[in-house]
Coordinates of C-alpha atoms in Angstrom, one line a residue:
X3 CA -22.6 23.3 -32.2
X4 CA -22.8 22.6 -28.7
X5 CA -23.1 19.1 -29.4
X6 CA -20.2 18.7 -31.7
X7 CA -18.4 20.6 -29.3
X8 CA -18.6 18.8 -25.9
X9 CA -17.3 15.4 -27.4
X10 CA -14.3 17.2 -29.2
X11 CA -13.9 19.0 -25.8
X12 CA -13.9 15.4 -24.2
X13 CA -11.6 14.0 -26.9
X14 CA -9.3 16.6 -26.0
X15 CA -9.3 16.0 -22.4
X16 CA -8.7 12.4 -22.3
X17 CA -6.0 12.4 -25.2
X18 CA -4.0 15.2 -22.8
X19 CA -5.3 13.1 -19.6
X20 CA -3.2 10.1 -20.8
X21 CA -1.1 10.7 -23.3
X22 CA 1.0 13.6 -21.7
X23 CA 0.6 11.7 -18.3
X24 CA 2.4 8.9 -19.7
X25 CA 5.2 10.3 -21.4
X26 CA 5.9 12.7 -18.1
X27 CA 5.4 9.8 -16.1
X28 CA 7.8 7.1 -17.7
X29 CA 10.5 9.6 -17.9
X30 CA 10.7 10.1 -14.3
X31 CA 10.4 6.5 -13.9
X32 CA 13.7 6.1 -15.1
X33 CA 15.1 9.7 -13.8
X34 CA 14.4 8.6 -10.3
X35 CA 15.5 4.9 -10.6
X36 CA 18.7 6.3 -11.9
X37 CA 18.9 9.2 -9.3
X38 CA 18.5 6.8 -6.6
X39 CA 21.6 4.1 -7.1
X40 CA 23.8 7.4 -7.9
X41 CA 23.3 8.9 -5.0
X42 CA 23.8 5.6 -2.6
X43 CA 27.3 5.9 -4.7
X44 CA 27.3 9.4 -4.2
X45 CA 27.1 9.1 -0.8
X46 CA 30.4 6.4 -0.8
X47 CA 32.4 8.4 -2.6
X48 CA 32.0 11.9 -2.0
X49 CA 29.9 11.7 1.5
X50 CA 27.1 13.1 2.4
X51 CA 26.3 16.2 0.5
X52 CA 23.9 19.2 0.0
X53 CA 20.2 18.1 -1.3
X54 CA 21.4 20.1 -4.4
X55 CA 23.7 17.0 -5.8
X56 CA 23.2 15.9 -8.5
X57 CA 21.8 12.4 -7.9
X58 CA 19.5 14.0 -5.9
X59 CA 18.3 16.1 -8.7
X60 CA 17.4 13.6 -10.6
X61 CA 15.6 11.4 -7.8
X62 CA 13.5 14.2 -6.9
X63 CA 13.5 15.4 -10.1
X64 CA 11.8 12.3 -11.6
X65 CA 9.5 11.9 -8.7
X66 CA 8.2 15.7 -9.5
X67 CA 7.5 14.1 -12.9
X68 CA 4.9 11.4 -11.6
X69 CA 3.6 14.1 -9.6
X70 CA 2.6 16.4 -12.2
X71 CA 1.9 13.1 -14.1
X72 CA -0.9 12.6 -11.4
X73 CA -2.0 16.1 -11.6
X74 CA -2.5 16.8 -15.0
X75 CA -4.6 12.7 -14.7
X76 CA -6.5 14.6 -12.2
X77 CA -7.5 18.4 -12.9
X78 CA -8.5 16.7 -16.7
X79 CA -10.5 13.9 -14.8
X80 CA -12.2 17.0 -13.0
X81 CA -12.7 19.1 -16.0
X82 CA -15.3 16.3 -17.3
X83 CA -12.2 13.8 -18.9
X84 CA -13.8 10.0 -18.9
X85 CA -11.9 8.0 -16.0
X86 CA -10.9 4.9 -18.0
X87 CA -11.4 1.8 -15.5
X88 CA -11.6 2.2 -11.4
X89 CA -11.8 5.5 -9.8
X90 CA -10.3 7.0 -7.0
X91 CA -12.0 9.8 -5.2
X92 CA -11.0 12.2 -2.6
X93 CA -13.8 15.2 -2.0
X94 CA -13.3 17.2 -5.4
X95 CA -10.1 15.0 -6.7
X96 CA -11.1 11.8 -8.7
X97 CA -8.8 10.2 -11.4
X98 CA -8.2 6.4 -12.7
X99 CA -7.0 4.3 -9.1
X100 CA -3.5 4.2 -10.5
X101 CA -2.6 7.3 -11.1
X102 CA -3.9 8.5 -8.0
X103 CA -1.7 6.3 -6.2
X104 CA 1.2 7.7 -8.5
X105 CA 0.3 10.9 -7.1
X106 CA -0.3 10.0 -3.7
X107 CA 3.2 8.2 -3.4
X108 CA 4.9 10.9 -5.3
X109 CA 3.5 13.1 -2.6
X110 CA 4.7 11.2 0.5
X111 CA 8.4 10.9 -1.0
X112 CA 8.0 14.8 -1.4
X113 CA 7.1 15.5 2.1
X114 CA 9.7 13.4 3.1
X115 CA 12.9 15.2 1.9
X116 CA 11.4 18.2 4.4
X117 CA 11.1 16.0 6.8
X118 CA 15.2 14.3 6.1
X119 CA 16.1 18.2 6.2
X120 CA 14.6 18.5 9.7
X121 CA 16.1 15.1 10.7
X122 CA 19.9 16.4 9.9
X123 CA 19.3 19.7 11.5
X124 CA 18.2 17.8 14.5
X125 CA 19.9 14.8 14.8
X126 CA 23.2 15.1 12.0
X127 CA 23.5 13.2 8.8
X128 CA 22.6 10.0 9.4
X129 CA 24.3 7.4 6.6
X130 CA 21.8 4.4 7.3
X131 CA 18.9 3.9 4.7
X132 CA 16.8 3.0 7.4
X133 CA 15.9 6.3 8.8
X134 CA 12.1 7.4 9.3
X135 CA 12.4 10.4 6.7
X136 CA 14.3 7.4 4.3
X137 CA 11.6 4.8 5.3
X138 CA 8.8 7.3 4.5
X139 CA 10.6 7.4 1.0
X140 CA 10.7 3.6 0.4
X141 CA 7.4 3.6 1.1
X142 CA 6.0 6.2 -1.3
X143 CA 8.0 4.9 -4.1
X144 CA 6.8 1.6 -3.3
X145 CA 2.7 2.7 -3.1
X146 CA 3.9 5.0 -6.6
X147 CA 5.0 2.2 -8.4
X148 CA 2.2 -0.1 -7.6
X149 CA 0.2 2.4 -8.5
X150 CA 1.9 3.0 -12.3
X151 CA 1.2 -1.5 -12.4
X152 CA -2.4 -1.2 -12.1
X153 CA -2.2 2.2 -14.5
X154 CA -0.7 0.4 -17.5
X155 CA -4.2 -1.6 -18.0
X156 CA -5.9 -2.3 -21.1
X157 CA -7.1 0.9 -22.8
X158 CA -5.4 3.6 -20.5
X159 CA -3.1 4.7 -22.6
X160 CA -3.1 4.6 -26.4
X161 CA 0.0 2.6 -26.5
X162 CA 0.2 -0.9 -28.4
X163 CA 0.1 -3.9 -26.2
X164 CA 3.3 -5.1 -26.0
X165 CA 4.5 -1.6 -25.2
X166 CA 1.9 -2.0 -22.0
X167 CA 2.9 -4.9 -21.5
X168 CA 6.3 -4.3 -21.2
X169 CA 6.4 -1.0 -19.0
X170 CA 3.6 -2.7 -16.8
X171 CA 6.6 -5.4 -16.1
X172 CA 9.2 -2.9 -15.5
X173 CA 6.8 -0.5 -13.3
X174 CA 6.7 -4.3 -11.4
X175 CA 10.2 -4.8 -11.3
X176 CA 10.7 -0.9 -9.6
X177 CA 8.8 -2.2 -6.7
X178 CA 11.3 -4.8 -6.0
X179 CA 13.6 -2.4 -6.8
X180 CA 12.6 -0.4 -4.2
X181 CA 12.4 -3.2 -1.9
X182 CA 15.5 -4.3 -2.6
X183 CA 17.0 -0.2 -1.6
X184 CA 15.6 -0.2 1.1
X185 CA 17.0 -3.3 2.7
X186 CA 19.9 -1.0 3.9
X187 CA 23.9 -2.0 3.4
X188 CA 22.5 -5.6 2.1
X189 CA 21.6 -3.7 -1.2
X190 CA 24.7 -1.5 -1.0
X191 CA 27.8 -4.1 -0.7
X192 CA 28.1 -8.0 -0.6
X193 CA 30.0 -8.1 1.9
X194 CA 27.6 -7.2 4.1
X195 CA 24.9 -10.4 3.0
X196 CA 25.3 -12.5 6.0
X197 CA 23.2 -15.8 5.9
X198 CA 20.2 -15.5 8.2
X199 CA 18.5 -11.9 8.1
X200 CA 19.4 -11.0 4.9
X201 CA 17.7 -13.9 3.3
X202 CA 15.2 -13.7 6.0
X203 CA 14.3 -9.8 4.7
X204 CA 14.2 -11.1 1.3
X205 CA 11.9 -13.4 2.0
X206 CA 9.7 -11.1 4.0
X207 CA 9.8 -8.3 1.5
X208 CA 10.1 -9.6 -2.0
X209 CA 7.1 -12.6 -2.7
X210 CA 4.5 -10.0 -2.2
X211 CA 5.9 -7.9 -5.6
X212 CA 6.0 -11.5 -7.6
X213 CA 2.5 -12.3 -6.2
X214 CA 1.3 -8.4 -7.2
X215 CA 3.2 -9.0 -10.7
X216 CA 2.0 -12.7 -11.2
X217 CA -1.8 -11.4 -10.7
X218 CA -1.6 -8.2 -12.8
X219 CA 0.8 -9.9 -15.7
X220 CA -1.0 -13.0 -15.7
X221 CA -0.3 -16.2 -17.0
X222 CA 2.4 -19.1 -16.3
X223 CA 5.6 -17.3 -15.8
X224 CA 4.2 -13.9 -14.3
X225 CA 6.4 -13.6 -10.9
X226 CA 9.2 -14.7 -13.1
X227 CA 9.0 -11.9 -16.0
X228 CA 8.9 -9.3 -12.9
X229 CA 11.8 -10.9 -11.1
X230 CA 14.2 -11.2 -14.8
X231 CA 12.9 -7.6 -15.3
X232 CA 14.1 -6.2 -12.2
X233 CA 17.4 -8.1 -12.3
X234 CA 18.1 -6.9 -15.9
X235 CA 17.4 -3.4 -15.0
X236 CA 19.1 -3.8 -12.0
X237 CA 22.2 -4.6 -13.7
X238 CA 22.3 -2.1 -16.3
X239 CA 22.2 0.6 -13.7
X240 CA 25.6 -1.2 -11.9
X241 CA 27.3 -1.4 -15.5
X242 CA 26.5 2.3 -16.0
X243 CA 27.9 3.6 -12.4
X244 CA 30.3 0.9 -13.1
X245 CA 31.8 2.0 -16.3
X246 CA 31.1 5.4 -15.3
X247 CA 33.8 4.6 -12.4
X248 CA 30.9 5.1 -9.4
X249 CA 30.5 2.7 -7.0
X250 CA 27.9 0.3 -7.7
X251 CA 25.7 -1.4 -5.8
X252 CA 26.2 -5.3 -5.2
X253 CA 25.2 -7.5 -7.6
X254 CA 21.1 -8.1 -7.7
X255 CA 19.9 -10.8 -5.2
X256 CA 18.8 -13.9 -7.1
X257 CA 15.3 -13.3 -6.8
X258 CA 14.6 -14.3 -10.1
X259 CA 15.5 -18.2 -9.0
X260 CA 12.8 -18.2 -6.6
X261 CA 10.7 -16.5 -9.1
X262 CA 10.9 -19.3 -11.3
X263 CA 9.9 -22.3 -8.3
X264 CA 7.3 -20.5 -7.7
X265 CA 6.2 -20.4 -11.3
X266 CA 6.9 -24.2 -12.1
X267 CA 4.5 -24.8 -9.0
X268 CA 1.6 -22.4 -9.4
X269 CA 1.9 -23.8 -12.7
X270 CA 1.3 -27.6 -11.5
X271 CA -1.9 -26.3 -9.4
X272 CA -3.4 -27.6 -6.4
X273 CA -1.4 -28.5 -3.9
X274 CA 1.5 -27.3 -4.9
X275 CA 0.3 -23.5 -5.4
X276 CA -0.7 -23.3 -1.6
X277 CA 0.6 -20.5 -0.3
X278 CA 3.2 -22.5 2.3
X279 CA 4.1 -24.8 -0.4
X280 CA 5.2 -21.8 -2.3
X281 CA 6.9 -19.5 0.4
X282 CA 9.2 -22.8 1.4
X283 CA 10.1 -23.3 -2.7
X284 CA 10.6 -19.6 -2.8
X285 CA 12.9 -19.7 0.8
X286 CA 14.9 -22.8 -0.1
X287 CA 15.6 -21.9 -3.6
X288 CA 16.9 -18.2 -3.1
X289 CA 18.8 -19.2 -0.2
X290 CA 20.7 -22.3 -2.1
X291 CA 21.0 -19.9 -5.5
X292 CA 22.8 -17.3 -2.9
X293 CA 25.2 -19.8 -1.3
X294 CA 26.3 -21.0 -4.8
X295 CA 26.9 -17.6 -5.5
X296 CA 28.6 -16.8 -2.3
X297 CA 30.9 -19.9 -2.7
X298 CA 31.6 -19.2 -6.4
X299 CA 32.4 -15.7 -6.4
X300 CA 33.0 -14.7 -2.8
X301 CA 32.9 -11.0 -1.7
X302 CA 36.4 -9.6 -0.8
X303 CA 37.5 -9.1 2.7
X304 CA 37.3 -5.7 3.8
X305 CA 41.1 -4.0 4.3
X306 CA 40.5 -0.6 6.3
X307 CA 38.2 2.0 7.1
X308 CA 38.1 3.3 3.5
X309 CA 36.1 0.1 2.6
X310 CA 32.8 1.8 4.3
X311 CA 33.4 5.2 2.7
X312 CA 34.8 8.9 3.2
X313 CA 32.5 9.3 6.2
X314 CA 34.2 7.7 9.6
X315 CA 29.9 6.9 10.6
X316 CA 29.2 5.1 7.2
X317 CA 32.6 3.2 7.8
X318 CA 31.8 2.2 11.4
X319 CA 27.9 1.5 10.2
X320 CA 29.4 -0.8 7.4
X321 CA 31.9 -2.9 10.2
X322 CA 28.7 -3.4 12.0
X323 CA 27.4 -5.3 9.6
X324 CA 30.3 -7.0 8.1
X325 CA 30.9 -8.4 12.0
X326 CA 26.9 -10.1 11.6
X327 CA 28.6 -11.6 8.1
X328 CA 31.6 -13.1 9.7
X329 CA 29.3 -14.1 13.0
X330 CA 26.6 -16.0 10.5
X331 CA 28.3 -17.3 7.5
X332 CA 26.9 -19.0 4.7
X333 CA 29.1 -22.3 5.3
X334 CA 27.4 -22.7 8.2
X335 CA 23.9 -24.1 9.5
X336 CA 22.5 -19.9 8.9
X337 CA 21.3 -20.3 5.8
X338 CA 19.3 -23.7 6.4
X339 CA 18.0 -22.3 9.4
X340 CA 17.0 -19.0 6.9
X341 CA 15.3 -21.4 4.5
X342 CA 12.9 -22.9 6.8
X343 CA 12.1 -19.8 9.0
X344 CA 11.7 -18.0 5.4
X345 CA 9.5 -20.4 4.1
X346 CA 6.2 -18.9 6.7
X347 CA 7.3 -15.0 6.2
X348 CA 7.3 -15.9 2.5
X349 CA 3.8 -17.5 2.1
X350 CA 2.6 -14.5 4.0
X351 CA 4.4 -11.8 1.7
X352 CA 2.8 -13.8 -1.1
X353 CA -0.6 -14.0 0.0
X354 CA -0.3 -10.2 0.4
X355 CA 1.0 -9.3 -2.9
X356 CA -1.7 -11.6 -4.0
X357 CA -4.5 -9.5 -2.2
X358 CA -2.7 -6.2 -3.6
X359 CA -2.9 -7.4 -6.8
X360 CA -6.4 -8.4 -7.1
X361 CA -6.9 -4.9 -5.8
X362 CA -5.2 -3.5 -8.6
X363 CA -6.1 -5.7 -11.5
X364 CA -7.8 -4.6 -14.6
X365 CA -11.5 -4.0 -14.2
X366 CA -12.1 -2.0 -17.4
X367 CA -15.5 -2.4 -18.9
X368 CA -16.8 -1.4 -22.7
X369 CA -17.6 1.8 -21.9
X370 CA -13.8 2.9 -20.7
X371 CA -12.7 1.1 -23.8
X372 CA -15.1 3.0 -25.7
X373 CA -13.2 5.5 -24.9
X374 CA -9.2 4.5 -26.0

């Protein structure tokens, strides 16, 4: 009986190991995605606010979720679950490398709304995105989210393959999500997009998610299915706040047409998928889509003080950077100096997303299939 009864026992433990992890998990995914963009328009129209808003109920809320998506990964793991693919061990705590870093991320963004609490009580509200407490946030999600892209490998969850396939992209497209939030009033309002460091930060910040997605996705268009991910989500989330008469967020930046440059090369090989040859495609090609954009459809010209919000600190924040916009426009020399000063941080983003990646990629053998 014993015999019959460990494998059942084992069954058990990895069908609960998984299965509940991934339904918890892909439903705070969204939560938190949502949660985040509501409260930035929150924050806009109401002003700052008690951590009990809503928004931030369903931020935290949903990063709770991958928590105890991580957890429940990791006490089965412990209680004699087979870890499907590469392990990550801490003393007693082991679970599949993914879902650890799920957990760990969720735990940073935890610890940091603690930390934002102490950081108002000593220093006021602060209305910038670039706050150590926020930071520490941005960087969480960003580790979390990585860490649901290497989860959603062959034979970790019993879903079908497309399904995998398809969250894998999204969990991709979150981290330049995140990427994009945290790049301050530039992801907030238009207006703000002046034409050197804005493209610059882009640059610096955004190849290494296409390089992480085009290793883990694989094949021809990789970077570009993450970047067209992230833009579609992206834009549903500003035609919900949008219809729902919140402020949205500005429009996505055109990542995805550097996406697709840096597809056509890779695609064409040696020499053309070096590193620099790909950062300067990436640079040149994001920065020209954005001045087309900018000249097409040009953001309006701030009228007052509402413009930045109910709170006189987010308004003055906000003038700050709409004076760098009028300082370095885009019909200017900015942007071509922005292109070719992009073109080295964005061979070096890429050739760390491409390290991350192969970090992250699929290493399941036939026994952890064995096992799905």
């Amino acid at each position: 009986m014993a015999t019959i009864a460990l494998p059942l026992r084992r069954a058990g433990l990895s069908g609960l190991g998984t299965t509940v992890p991934l339904v918890i998990g892909v439903a705070g995914v969204f939560l938190s995605w949502f949660g985040a963009a509501w409260d930035v328009s929150w924050h806009r129209v109401v002003g700052r606010d008690t951590f009990w808003s809503v928004p931030h109920l369903f931020l935290y809320g949903g990063v709770i979720l991958w928590g105890v998506a991580a957890l429940i990964a990791t006490v089965t793991a412990m209680a004699g679950r087979p870890v499907r693919g590469r392990e990550m061990q801490i003393g007693p705590f082991r679970a599949e490398l993914g879902l650890a870093l799920v957990g760990l991320g969720a735990l940073t963004v935890i610890l940091s709304a603690p930390l934002d609490d102490f950081w108002h009580r000593t220093f006021g509200r602060d209305v910038d995105i670039w706050s150590p407490p926020h930071v520490a946030g941005v960087v969480g999600s960003t580790v979390a989210f990585l860490g649901w892209s290497s989860a959603f490998a062959p034979g970790t969850f019993g879903v079908p393959d497309w399904v995998r396939r398809v969250l894998r992209a999204v969990m991709l497209a979150n981290v330049c999500g995140v990427l994009v939030f945290g790049m301050n009033f530039y992801y907030i309002t238009a207006t703000t997009r002046e034409a050197f460091f804005y493209p610059l930060l882009v640059a610096l910040l955004i190849p290494a998610a296409l390089a992480a997605g085009a290793t883990l996705i694989g094949g021809t268009w990789g970077a570009t299915i993450v970047a067209a991910t992230y833009t579609i989500t992206a834009l549903a989330t500003y035609l919900v706040l949008d219809g729902s008469g919140w402020l949205a967020p500005a429009f996505p930046p055109l990542i995805v047409a550097g996406a697709v440059a840096i597809d056509i090369l890779r695609a064409r090989g040696r020499p053309w998928s070096h590193p620099l040859v790909l950062g300067l495609a990436f640079s040149t090609v994001f920065v020209a889509a954005e001045l087309v954009r900018v000249v097409l459809f040009p953001a309006p010209v701030p009228t007052g003080l509402a413009s930045g919000g109910p709170d006189p600190r987010a308004s003055t924040l906000f003038f700050q950077y709409y004076a760098q916009t009028v300082a370095r426009p885009w019909l200017s020399m900015w942007p071509i100096l922005a292109a070719v000063l992009g073109a080295p941080l964005a061979a070096a983003s890429w050739l760390v997303g491409r390290r991350l990646g192969a970090l992250l990629r699929d290493d399941l053998g036939a026994e952890a299939l064995a096992h799905s």
